[in-house]
Amino acid sequence: MTTTGNPQFVKPEERIAVFDNDGTLWTEQPMYFQVAFILDRLKALAPQHPEWKEDSLIGAVLKGDLQPVVAGGMEAAAKLVMVTHAGMTTDEFSTIVEDWLVSARHPKFDRPYTDLIFQPMLELLAYLRANDFKTFIVSGGGVEFMRVWAEKVYGIPPEQVIGSSIVTKFEMVAGAPVLTRLAQMNFIDDHAGKPVGINSHIGRKPIAAFGNSDGDLQMLQWTAAGTGAKFGLLVHHTDSVREYAYEVSAFGKLDVALVEAKAKGWTVVDMKQDWNQIYPFESAK
Amino acid sequence: MTTTGNPQFVKPEERIAVFDNDGTLWTEQPMYFQVAFILDRLKALAPQHPEWKEDSLIGAVLKGDLQPVVAGGMEAAAKLVMVTHAGMTTDEFSTIVEDWLVSARHPKFDRPYTDLIFQPMLELLAYLRANDFKTFIVSGGGVEFMRVWAEKVYGIPPEQVIGSSIVTKFEMVAGAPVLTRLAQMNFIDDHAGKPVGINSHIGRKPIAAFGNSDGDLQMLQWTAAGTGAKFGLLVHHTDSVREYAYEVSAFGKLDVALVEAKAKGWTVVDMKQDWNQIYPFESAK
């Protein structure tokens, strides 16, 4: 598809590749890393919010009980996002994320979360770019959470990161323009939201899509449909020693997408079998 | 700012330039070209909608009376957008726009609307790109209206076009995924919406912004704020012979932004005085 004259040839400007983030470019266990960020933020902010102790959801979380979050689904998650992600400017939020990344450590590996990126996916990103692809992240995660580090870690610039978002408002504060983050959901970039986000931000169909969970199914369907060169891939988490092995999980459930991948001939990576190196800090097998 | 070591140096990845479209990259009189598209669509669709004759807004428009549209403001405009821009897939809408551009002619110049782009701005886009800028459109116009032709006409790819949008919905139709355009506003990329759209799509501040009306004021404020190399410019429509001369207009009103440009030292182009060529089809003066 990079050879002029080949029936499968795709013009460079149409070489768009989209990547889910959590579980596809980096690890998503024992919880999405942005959830770990939320929990740390709740603890950090709790002294300023004595009323949180009485709150059935936040009070439980502060005591280390995540059951009400899991039981409360999207509504509970949204509440925790709002109290930790809203009420500051976009610049202030970026600084909070940067500071957290410096100090936070992953519980299994005792390393910064940004170390837990997948070496084979870094090589894939580089390979695609060397062939004139534009690489995008299309994630259910918060777009302003990811943009802080995605360029440094993956080489993906902010304008190529698509994600979930809350509403921002333009204001003049002491004569200077700021964008204030409001406690209101703007867009959820997951499941059927992924093709919507792709269309909104990119405006054309990708020709290659990479995911790992049912939340990526519609993105793969949207990318793989139609004629011409197309590529779909799922990362299957099968290595309980070097990473994690799971299909049923609150984070990154893989069920119907795996069935459809097999039916449609999308590539399925078996991490344990197929990857001789998971993380950049490891040596290859 | 392109010279390493200069105190004003800006890294290539941060060289972001944003352009309003209507009145900045192409003409916006006697009405926004997308409004002309809407009027033509209403006429084309009227035979399938006999009930429109009884509608106080659409019925008047079909008889050539635009007064209820002007008087009805955003609400009236939104109604006309919905009946002409929604209820089809994104691919179908693109085809409708493409077909219209082939046949429609501008009333003053009797040329395709896409001929009415500003030659000096094409040269500016090329100059910025030659200096490693990424050039974006940030327009109040419909994002899916502009993306159909912006790459061919300005060399700006779809993923660098930011605009107003309606809600789209992912659906499977006869086993194939489509995005259906719904009669619901999603985002208005004008005035204070422009910095919001820039942040949502680009995720970092531009260092150069180009506009022509009060709808561009907040985009210029957002771009010009802070330290380092910054550039703001307004195109002032002063040539009634070669183009149009106006400040007070339903399309592209220029009032407070002109005052602020002078106060803040943004460049103001006087089209009559400063541009020796307006359109590519003209010879230079």
Coordinates of C-alpha atoms in Angstrom, one line a residue:
Chain A
M1 CA 0.0 0.0 0.0
T2 CA 3.0 2.3 0.0
T3 CA 4.0 1.4 -3.6
T4 CA 2.7 3.7 -6.3
G5 CA 0.9 1.7 -8.9
N6 CA -0.1 -1.1 -6.6
P7 CA -3.9 -1.7 -6.6
Q8 CA -3.7 -1.4 -2.7
F9 CA -1.8 1.9 -2.9
V10 CA -2.9 4.6 -0.3
K11 CA -1.9 8.2 -0.7
P12 CA 0.3 9.4 2.2
E13 CA -2.3 12.0 3.4
E14 CA -4.8 9.1 3.8
R15 CA -2.5 6.9 5.9
I16 CA -4.3 7.4 9.2
A17 CA -3.7 4.9 12.0
V18 CA -5.7 5.1 15.3
F19 CA -4.6 3.6 18.6
D20 CA -6.6 3.0 21.8
N21 CA -4.4 3.9 24.7
D22 CA -5.3 2.0 27.9
G23 CA -4.4 -1.7 27.4
T24 CA -3.2 -1.0 23.8
L25 CA -0.2 1.4 24.2
W26 CA 0.3 1.0 28.0
T27 CA -1.0 -1.3 30.8
E28 CA -4.5 -0.8 32.3
Q29 CA -4.3 -3.0 35.4
P30 CA -4.9 -3.2 38.3
M31 CA -7.0 -0.1 37.2
Y32 CA -6.9 2.5 34.5
F33 CA -3.9 4.8 35.4
Q34 CA -6.2 7.8 35.3
V35 CA -8.3 6.1 38.0
A36 CA -5.2 5.8 40.1
F37 CA -4.7 9.6 39.5
I38 CA -8.2 10.3 40.6
L39 CA -7.8 8.3 43.8
D40 CA -4.5 10.1 44.6
R41 CA -6.2 13.5 43.9
L42 CA -9.1 12.6 46.2
K43 CA -6.6 11.9 49.0
A44 CA -4.6 15.0 48.3
L45 CA -7.8 17.2 48.3
A46 CA -9.6 15.6 51.2
P47 CA -8.2 17.9 53.9
Q48 CA -9.8 20.8 52.1
H49 CA -13.2 18.9 51.9
P50 CA -14.2 17.7 55.3
E51 CA -17.7 17.1 53.9
W52 CA -16.4 14.3 51.7
K53 CA -16.2 12.0 54.8
E54 CA -20.0 12.0 54.9
D55 CA -20.4 11.3 51.2
S56 CA -21.4 7.7 50.6
L57 CA -19.3 7.5 47.4
I58 CA -16.2 9.6 48.1
G59 CA -16.1 8.7 51.8
A60 CA -15.9 5.0 50.9
V61 CA -13.2 5.6 48.3
L62 CA -11.1 7.6 50.8
K63 CA -11.3 4.6 53.2
G64 CA -10.0 2.4 50.3
D65 CA -13.4 0.8 49.5
L66 CA -13.9 0.9 45.7
Q67 CA -17.1 -1.2 45.7
P68 CA -19.5 1.8 45.5
V69 CA -17.5 3.0 42.4
V70 CA -17.8 -0.3 40.6
A71 CA -21.5 -0.6 41.6
G72 CA -22.2 3.0 40.7
G73 CA -21.0 2.7 37.1
M74 CA -20.6 5.7 34.9
E75 CA -22.5 8.0 37.2
A76 CA -20.2 7.3 40.1
A77 CA -17.1 7.6 37.9
A78 CA -18.4 10.9 36.5
K79 CA -18.8 12.3 40.0
L80 CA -15.2 11.4 40.9
V81 CA -13.9 12.9 37.7
M82 CA -15.8 16.1 38.3
V83 CA -14.5 16.7 41.8
T84 CA -10.9 16.0 40.7
H85 CA -10.7 17.3 37.1
A86 CA -12.9 20.5 37.2
G87 CA -12.7 23.9 38.8
M88 CA -9.2 24.9 37.6
T89 CA -7.8 26.3 34.3
T90 CA -6.5 24.0 31.6
D91 CA -2.9 25.1 32.4
E92 CA -3.4 24.3 36.1
F93 CA -4.7 20.9 35.3
S94 CA -1.7 20.1 33.1
T95 CA 0.6 21.0 35.9
I96 CA -1.3 18.8 38.4
V97 CA -1.0 15.8 36.0
E98 CA 2.7 16.5 35.4
D99 CA 3.4 16.6 39.1
W100 CA 1.5 13.4 39.8
L101 CA 3.4 11.5 37.1
V102 CA 6.7 12.4 38.7
S103 CA 5.8 11.0 42.1
A104 CA 3.2 8.2 41.4
R105 CA 4.4 4.6 41.2
H106 CA 2.7 1.5 39.7
P107 CA 1.9 -1.0 42.5
K108 CA 3.1 -4.1 40.7
F109 CA 6.3 -2.7 39.1
D110 CA 7.1 0.2 41.4
R111 CA 7.9 2.4 38.5
P112 CA 6.4 5.6 37.0
Y113 CA 3.3 4.8 35.1
T114 CA 4.8 6.2 31.9
D115 CA 7.4 3.4 32.1
L116 CA 4.6 0.9 31.5
I117 CA 4.3 1.4 27.8
F118 CA 4.5 -1.5 25.4
Q119 CA 7.9 -1.8 23.5
P120 CA 6.3 -3.5 20.5
M121 CA 3.8 -0.7 20.1
L122 CA 6.5 1.9 20.2
E123 CA 8.2 0.0 17.4
L124 CA 4.9 -0.2 15.5
L125 CA 4.3 3.6 15.9
A126 CA 7.8 4.3 14.5
Y127 CA 7.4 1.8 11.7
L128 CA 4.1 3.4 10.6
R129 CA 5.5 6.9 10.8
A130 CA 8.5 5.9 8.7
N131 CA 5.9 4.9 6.1
D132 CA 4.2 8.3 6.2
F133 CA 1.3 7.4 8.5
K134 CA -0.1 9.9 10.9
T135 CA -0.6 8.2 14.2
F136 CA -3.5 9.2 16.5
I137 CA -4.6 8.1 20.0
V138 CA -8.4 7.5 20.3
S139 CA -9.0 6.7 23.9
G140 CA -11.8 6.7 26.4
G141 CA -9.4 8.4 28.8
G142 CA -9.4 12.2 29.4
V143 CA -7.9 14.1 26.4
E144 CA -6.2 16.7 28.7
F145 CA -4.8 13.9 30.9
M146 CA -3.1 12.2 28.0
R147 CA -1.8 15.3 26.1
V148 CA 0.5 16.1 29.0
W149 CA 2.8 13.2 28.3
A150 CA 1.7 11.5 25.0
E151 CA 4.2 13.5 22.9
K152 CA 7.2 12.7 25.2
V153 CA 6.2 9.1 25.7
Y154 CA 4.8 8.0 22.3
G155 CA 5.8 10.8 20.0
I156 CA 2.2 11.6 19.4
P157 CA 1.5 15.4 19.5
P158 CA -1.4 16.9 21.4
E159 CA -3.4 17.6 18.2
Q160 CA -3.3 13.9 17.4
V161 CA -4.8 12.8 20.8
I162 CA -8.5 12.3 20.8
G163 CA -10.2 11.4 24.1
S164 CA -13.1 12.0 26.5
S165 CA -13.5 15.6 27.7
I166 CA -15.4 17.9 30.1
V167 CA -16.7 21.3 29.1
T168 CA -14.3 24.3 29.1
K169 CA -15.2 27.9 29.2
F170 CA -13.2 30.9 27.9
E171 CA -12.9 33.7 30.5
M172 CA -10.8 36.8 31.1
V173 CA -9.2 36.6 34.5
A174 CA -7.3 39.8 35.6
G175 CA -7.0 40.7 31.9
A176 CA -5.6 37.4 30.8
P177 CA -7.6 34.8 28.8
V178 CA -8.0 31.4 30.5
L179 CA -10.0 28.2 29.8
T180 CA -11.7 27.0 32.9
R181 CA -12.7 23.4 33.3
L182 CA -16.3 23.0 34.3
A183 CA -18.0 20.1 36.1
Q184 CA -19.9 19.0 33.1
M185 CA -19.2 16.1 30.7
N186 CA -18.6 17.1 27.1
F187 CA -17.9 13.9 25.2
I188 CA -17.2 10.3 26.0
D189 CA -14.8 8.8 23.5
D190 CA -15.5 5.1 24.0
H191 CA -17.5 2.4 22.2
A192 CA -19.8 4.0 19.6
G193 CA -18.2 7.4 20.6
K194 CA -14.9 6.4 19.1
P195 CA -15.9 6.6 15.4
V196 CA -17.8 9.8 16.3
G197 CA -14.6 11.2 17.9
I198 CA -12.5 10.1 14.9
N199 CA -14.9 11.8 12.5
S200 CA -15.1 15.0 14.6
H201 CA -11.3 15.3 14.9
I202 CA -9.8 13.6 11.9
G203 CA -12.6 14.0 9.4
R204 CA -11.6 10.9 7.4
K205 CA -11.6 7.2 8.0
P206 CA -8.4 5.6 9.3
I207 CA -7.1 2.6 7.4
A208 CA -5.5 0.9 10.5
A209 CA -6.9 0.6 14.0
F210 CA -5.4 -0.9 17.1
G211 CA -7.3 -1.8 20.3
N212 CA -7.6 -4.3 23.1
S213 CA -11.2 -4.3 24.4
D214 CA -14.9 -4.2 23.6
G215 CA -14.6 -0.4 23.9
D216 CA -12.6 -0.5 20.7
L217 CA -15.1 -2.6 18.7
Q218 CA -16.8 0.2 16.8
M219 CA -13.5 1.9 16.0
L220 CA -12.3 -1.3 14.4
Q221 CA -15.6 -1.8 12.6
W222 CA -15.5 1.8 11.3
T223 CA -11.9 1.5 10.1
A224 CA -12.2 -2.0 8.6
A225 CA -15.4 -1.2 6.6
G226 CA -15.3 -0.5 2.9
T227 CA -12.8 -1.4 0.2
G228 CA -9.0 -0.9 -0.1
A229 CA -6.2 -1.6 2.3
K230 CA -7.4 -2.0 5.9
F231 CA -5.9 -3.3 9.0
G232 CA -7.4 -4.2 12.4
L233 CA -5.6 -5.5 15.5
L234 CA -6.5 -6.5 19.0
V235 CA -3.9 -6.9 21.8
H236 CA -4.9 -9.9 24.0
H237 CA -3.6 -9.7 27.5
T238 CA -2.4 -13.2 28.2
D239 CA 0.8 -12.8 30.2
S240 CA 0.1 -12.9 34.0
V241 CA 3.8 -12.9 34.8
R242 CA 5.3 -10.1 32.7
E243 CA 2.1 -8.1 32.6
Y244 CA -1.5 -9.2 33.4
A245 CA -3.8 -11.9 31.9
Y246 CA -7.5 -11.1 31.7
E247 CA -10.6 -10.9 29.5
V248 CA -13.2 -10.2 32.1
S249 CA -12.3 -7.0 34.0
A250 CA -13.8 -3.7 35.1
F251 CA -10.9 -2.2 33.0
G252 CA -10.6 -3.4 29.5
K253 CA -13.2 -6.2 29.2
L254 CA -12.6 -8.2 26.0
D255 CA -15.5 -10.4 24.8
V256 CA -17.5 -9.5 21.7
A257 CA -14.6 -7.7 20.0
L258 CA -12.5 -11.0 20.2
V259 CA -15.3 -13.0 18.6
E260 CA -15.7 -10.4 15.8
A261 CA -11.9 -10.2 15.3
K262 CA -11.8 -13.9 14.6
A263 CA -14.8 -13.7 12.3
K264 CA -13.4 -10.8 10.3
G265 CA -9.8 -11.8 10.2
W266 CA -8.4 -9.0 12.4
T267 CA -5.0 -9.8 13.8
V268 CA -5.0 -10.8 17.5
V269 CA -1.8 -10.5 19.4
D270 CA -1.2 -13.0 22.1
M271 CA 1.1 -11.0 24.4
K272 CA 2.6 -14.1 26.1
Q273 CA 3.4 -15.9 22.9
D274 CA 4.0 -13.1 20.4
W275 CA 5.9 -10.4 22.3
N276 CA 9.4 -11.2 23.4
Q277 CA 9.6 -7.9 25.2
I278 CA 6.7 -6.1 26.9
Y279 CA 8.2 -2.9 28.4
P280 CA 11.2 -0.8 27.3
F281 CA 12.9 -1.4 30.7
E282 CA 13.0 -5.2 30.3
S283 CA 15.4 -7.1 28.2
A284 CA 14.0 -9.2 25.4
K285 CA 13.4 -12.9 26.1
Chain B
M1 CA 11.6 32.5 15.7
T2 CA 12.9 29.9 13.3
T3 CA 16.6 30.4 14.2
T4 CA 17.9 28.1 16.9
G5 CA 19.5 30.1 19.7
N6 CA 17.4 33.2 19.1
P7 CA 15.5 34.2 22.3
Q8 CA 12.3 34.2 20.2
F9 CA 12.9 30.7 18.9
V10 CA 9.9 28.4 18.7
K11 CA 10.3 24.6 18.3
P12 CA 8.8 23.4 15.0
E13 CA 6.1 21.3 16.8
E14 CA 4.8 24.4 18.6
R15 CA 4.5 26.4 15.3
I16 CA 0.7 26.4 15.2
A17 CA -1.1 29.0 13.1
V18 CA -4.9 29.3 13.1
F19 CA -7.1 30.9 10.4
D20 CA -10.7 32.0 10.4
N21 CA -12.2 31.0 7.1
D22 CA -15.2 33.3 6.1
G23 CA -13.8 36.7 5.3
T24 CA -10.2 35.7 6.1
L25 CA -9.4 33.0 3.6
W26 CA -12.3 33.6 1.2
T27 CA -15.0 36.1 0.7
E28 CA -18.1 36.2 2.9
Q29 CA -20.4 38.6 1.0
P30 CA -23.2 39.0 0.1
M31 CA -23.7 36.2 2.6
Y32 CA -21.6 33.4 4.1
F33 CA -21.2 30.9 1.2
Q34 CA -22.6 28.1 3.5
V35 CA -25.8 30.3 3.8
A36 CA -26.0 30.3 0.0
F37 CA -25.7 26.5 0.1
I38 CA -28.5 26.3 2.6
L39 CA -30.8 28.4 0.4
D40 CA -30.0 26.3 -2.6
R41 CA -30.7 23.1 -0.6
L42 CA -34.0 24.5 0.7
K43 CA -35.1 25.1 -2.9
A44 CA -33.9 21.7 -4.0
L45 CA -35.7 19.9 -1.2
A46 CA -38.9 22.0 -1.2
P47 CA -40.8 19.7 -3.6
Q48 CA -40.4 16.8 -1.1
H49 CA -41.7 19.1 1.7
P50 CA -45.0 20.7 0.8
E51 CA -45.5 21.6 4.4
W52 CA -42.6 24.1 4.2
K53 CA -44.9 26.6 2.3
E54 CA -46.9 27.0 5.6
D55 CA -43.8 27.5 7.7
S56 CA -43.3 31.2 8.6
L57 CA -39.5 30.9 8.4
I58 CA -38.9 28.4 5.6
G59 CA -41.9 29.6 3.6
A60 CA -40.5 33.2 3.6
V61 CA -37.0 32.0 2.6
L62 CA -38.4 30.0 -0.3
K63 CA -40.1 33.2 -1.5
G64 CA -36.8 35.0 -1.4
D65 CA -37.5 36.9 1.9
L66 CA -34.5 36.6 4.2
Q67 CA -35.9 39.1 6.8
P68 CA -37.3 36.4 9.2
V69 CA -33.8 34.7 9.1
V70 CA -32.0 37.9 10.1
A71 CA -34.6 38.8 12.7
G72 CA -34.7 35.2 14.1
G73 CA -30.9 35.2 14.8
M74 CA -29.2 31.9 15.9
E75 CA -32.5 30.1 16.5
A76 CA -33.7 30.7 12.9
A77 CA -30.3 29.9 11.5
A78 CA -30.1 26.6 13.5
K79 CA -33.5 25.6 12.1
L80 CA -32.4 26.1 8.5
V81 CA -29.2 24.2 9.2
M82 CA -31.0 21.3 10.7
V83 CA -33.5 20.8 7.8
T84 CA -30.7 20.9 5.2
H85 CA -27.7 19.4 7.1
A86 CA -29.2 16.6 9.1
G87 CA -30.9 13.3 8.3
M88 CA -28.2 11.8 6.1
T89 CA -24.9 10.0 6.7
T90 CA -21.6 11.9 6.8
D91 CA -20.6 10.4 3.4
E92 CA -24.0 11.5 1.8
F93 CA -23.5 15.0 3.1
S94 CA -20.0 15.3 1.6
T95 CA -21.4 14.3 -1.8
I96 CA -24.2 16.9 -1.5
V97 CA -21.6 19.6 -0.8
E98 CA -19.3 18.4 -3.6
D99 CA -22.2 18.4 -6.1
W100 CA -23.3 21.9 -5.0
L101 CA -19.8 23.4 -5.4
V102 CA -19.7 22.2 -9.0
S103 CA -22.9 24.0 -10.1
A104 CA -23.2 27.0 -7.7
R105 CA -22.0 30.4 -8.8
H106 CA -21.2 33.5 -6.8
P107 CA -23.7 36.3 -7.7
K108 CA -21.1 39.1 -8.1
F109 CA -18.3 37.2 -9.9
D110 CA -20.2 34.4 -11.6
R111 CA -17.6 31.9 -10.6
P112 CA -17.5 28.8 -8.4
Y113 CA -17.4 29.9 -4.7
T114 CA -14.0 28.1 -4.3
D115 CA -12.5 30.5 -6.8
L116 CA -13.1 33.4 -4.3
I117 CA -10.1 32.6 -2.1
F118 CA -7.6 35.3 -1.3
Q119 CA -4.3 35.0 -3.2
P120 CA -2.2 36.7 -0.4
M121 CA -3.6 34.3 2.1
L122 CA -2.6 31.3 -0.1
E123 CA 0.9 32.7 -0.2
L124 CA 0.9 33.2 3.5
L125 CA -0.2 29.6 4.1
A126 CA 2.6 28.4 1.9
Y127 CA 5.2 30.7 3.6
L128 CA 4.2 29.5 7.1
R129 CA 4.3 25.8 6.0
A130 CA 7.7 26.3 4.4
N131 CA 8.8 27.4 7.9
D132 CA 7.4 24.3 9.6
F133 CA 4.1 25.7 10.7
K134 CA 1.0 23.6 10.9
T135 CA -1.9 25.6 9.5
F136 CA -5.4 25.1 10.9
I137 CA -8.8 26.5 10.0
V138 CA -10.8 27.6 13.0
S139 CA -14.2 28.7 11.7
G140 CA -17.8 29.3 12.8
G141 CA -18.7 27.4 9.6
G142 CA -19.7 23.8 9.5
V143 CA -16.7 21.5 9.9
E144 CA -18.1 18.9 7.5
F145 CA -19.0 21.6 4.9
M146 CA -15.4 22.9 4.9
R147 CA -13.5 19.6 5.0
V148 CA -14.9 18.6 1.6
W149 CA -12.9 21.2 -0.2
A150 CA -10.3 22.7 2.2
E151 CA -7.5 20.3 1.3
K152 CA -7.9 20.9 -2.4
V153 CA -8.3 24.7 -2.1
Y154 CA -6.0 25.6 0.8
G155 CA -3.9 22.5 1.2
I156 CA -5.3 22.2 4.7
P157 CA -6.2 18.5 5.5
P158 CA -9.5 17.5 7.2
E159 CA -7.8 16.9 10.5
Q160 CA -6.6 20.5 10.6
V161 CA -10.1 21.9 10.1
I162 CA -12.0 23.0 13.2
G163 CA -15.6 24.2 12.9
S164 CA -19.1 24.1 14.2
S165 CA -20.8 20.8 14.2
I166 CA -24.0 18.9 14.7
V167 CA -24.3 15.6 16.6
T168 CA -23.5 12.4 14.7
K169 CA -24.5 8.9 15.7
F170 CA -22.7 5.6 14.9
E171 CA -25.1 3.0 13.5
M172 CA -25.0 -0.3 11.6
V173 CA -27.1 -0.1 8.5
A174 CA -27.4 -3.4 6.5
G175 CA -24.2 -4.6 8.2
A176 CA -22.2 -1.5 7.4
P177 CA -21.1 1.1 9.9
V178 CA -22.3 4.7 9.2
L179 CA -22.4 8.0 11.0
T180 CA -25.8 9.6 10.8
R181 CA -26.1 13.4 11.1
L182 CA -28.8 14.3 13.7
A183 CA -30.8 17.5 14.0
Q184 CA -29.0 18.6 17.1
M185 CA -26.3 21.2 17.6
N186 CA -23.1 19.9 19.0
F187 CA -20.6 22.8 19.1
I188 CA -20.6 26.4 17.9
D189 CA -17.0 27.4 17.0
D190 CA -17.4 31.1 17.1
H191 CA -16.5 34.0 19.5
A192 CA -15.6 32.4 22.9
G193 CA -16.1 29.0 21.2
K194 CA -13.0 29.5 19.1
P195 CA -10.4 29.1 21.9
V196 CA -12.5 26.2 23.2
G197 CA -12.4 24.5 19.8
I198 CA -8.7 25.2 19.5
N199 CA -8.0 23.6 22.9
S200 CA -10.3 20.7 22.2
H201 CA -8.7 19.9 18.8
I202 CA -5.1 21.1 19.0
G203 CA -4.4 21.0 22.7
R204 CA -1.9 23.8 22.7
K205 CA -1.9 27.5 22.1
P206 CA -1.3 28.8 18.6
I207 CA 1.4 31.4 18.1
A208 CA -0.2 33.1 15.1
A209 CA -3.9 33.8 14.5
F210 CA -5.6 35.4 11.5
G211 CA -9.2 36.7 11.4
N212 CA -11.4 39.5 10.1
S213 CA -14.3 40.0 12.4
D214 CA -15.5 40.2 16.0
G215 CA -16.1 36.5 16.0
D216 CA -12.3 36.1 15.9
L217 CA -11.6 38.3 18.8
Q218 CA -11.3 35.6 21.5
M219 CA -9.1 33.5 19.2
L220 CA -6.7 36.4 18.8
Q221 CA -6.7 37.1 22.5
W222 CA -6.0 33.5 23.3
T223 CA -3.2 33.3 20.8
A224 CA -1.6 36.7 21.6
A225 CA -1.6 36.2 25.4
G226 CA 1.6 35.1 27.3
T227 CA 5.2 35.5 26.4
G228 CA 7.3 34.6 23.4
A229 CA 6.8 35.1 19.7
K230 CA 3.1 35.9 18.9
F231 CA 1.4 37.2 15.9
G232 CA -2.2 38.5 15.4
L233 CA -3.7 39.8 12.2
L234 CA -7.1 41.1 11.0
V235 CA -8.1 41.4 7.4
H236 CA -10.1 44.6 6.9
H237 CA -12.5 44.6 4.0
T238 CA -12.0 48.0 2.3
D239 CA -12.2 47.3 -1.4
S240 CA -15.8 47.8 -2.7
V241 CA -14.6 47.3 -6.3
R242 CA -12.4 44.3 -6.3
E243 CA -14.2 42.6 -3.3
Y244 CA -16.5 44.3 -0.7
A245 CA -16.1 47.1 1.8
Y246 CA -17.9 46.7 5.1
E247 CA -17.6 46.7 8.9
V248 CA -21.2 46.6 9.9
S249 CA -22.8 43.4 8.3
A250 CA -24.8 40.4 9.3
F251 CA -21.8 38.5 7.9
G252 CA -18.5 39.4 9.4
K253 CA -19.2 42.4 11.6
L254 CA -15.9 44.1 12.6
D255 CA -16.1 46.5 15.5
V256 CA -14.6 45.7 18.9
A257 CA -11.9 43.5 17.4
L258 CA -10.6 46.4 15.3
V259 CA -10.4 48.6 18.4
E260 CA -8.5 45.9 20.3
A261 CA -6.2 45.2 17.3
K262 CA -5.1 48.8 17.3
A263 CA -4.6 48.9 21.1
K264 CA -2.6 45.6 21.1
G265 CA -0.6 46.2 18.0
W266 CA -2.1 43.4 15.9
T267 CA -1.5 43.8 12.2
V268 CA -4.5 45.2 10.3
V269 CA -4.6 44.5 6.5
D270 CA -6.3 47.2 4.5
M271 CA -7.3 45.1 1.5
K272 CA -7.6 48.0 -0.9
Q273 CA -4.3 49.5 0.0
D274 CA -2.2 46.5 0.9
W275 CA -3.2 43.7 -1.5
N276 CA -2.2 44.1 -5.1
Q277 CA -4.1 41.0 -6.0
I278 CA -7.3 39.7 -4.3
Y279 CA -8.2 36.4 -6.1
P280 CA -6.0 33.9 -7.9
F281 CA -8.0 34.5 -11.2
E282 CA -7.1 38.2 -11.3
S283 CA -3.9 39.7 -12.5
A284 CA -1.9 41.7 -10.0
K285 CA -2.4 45.5 -10.0

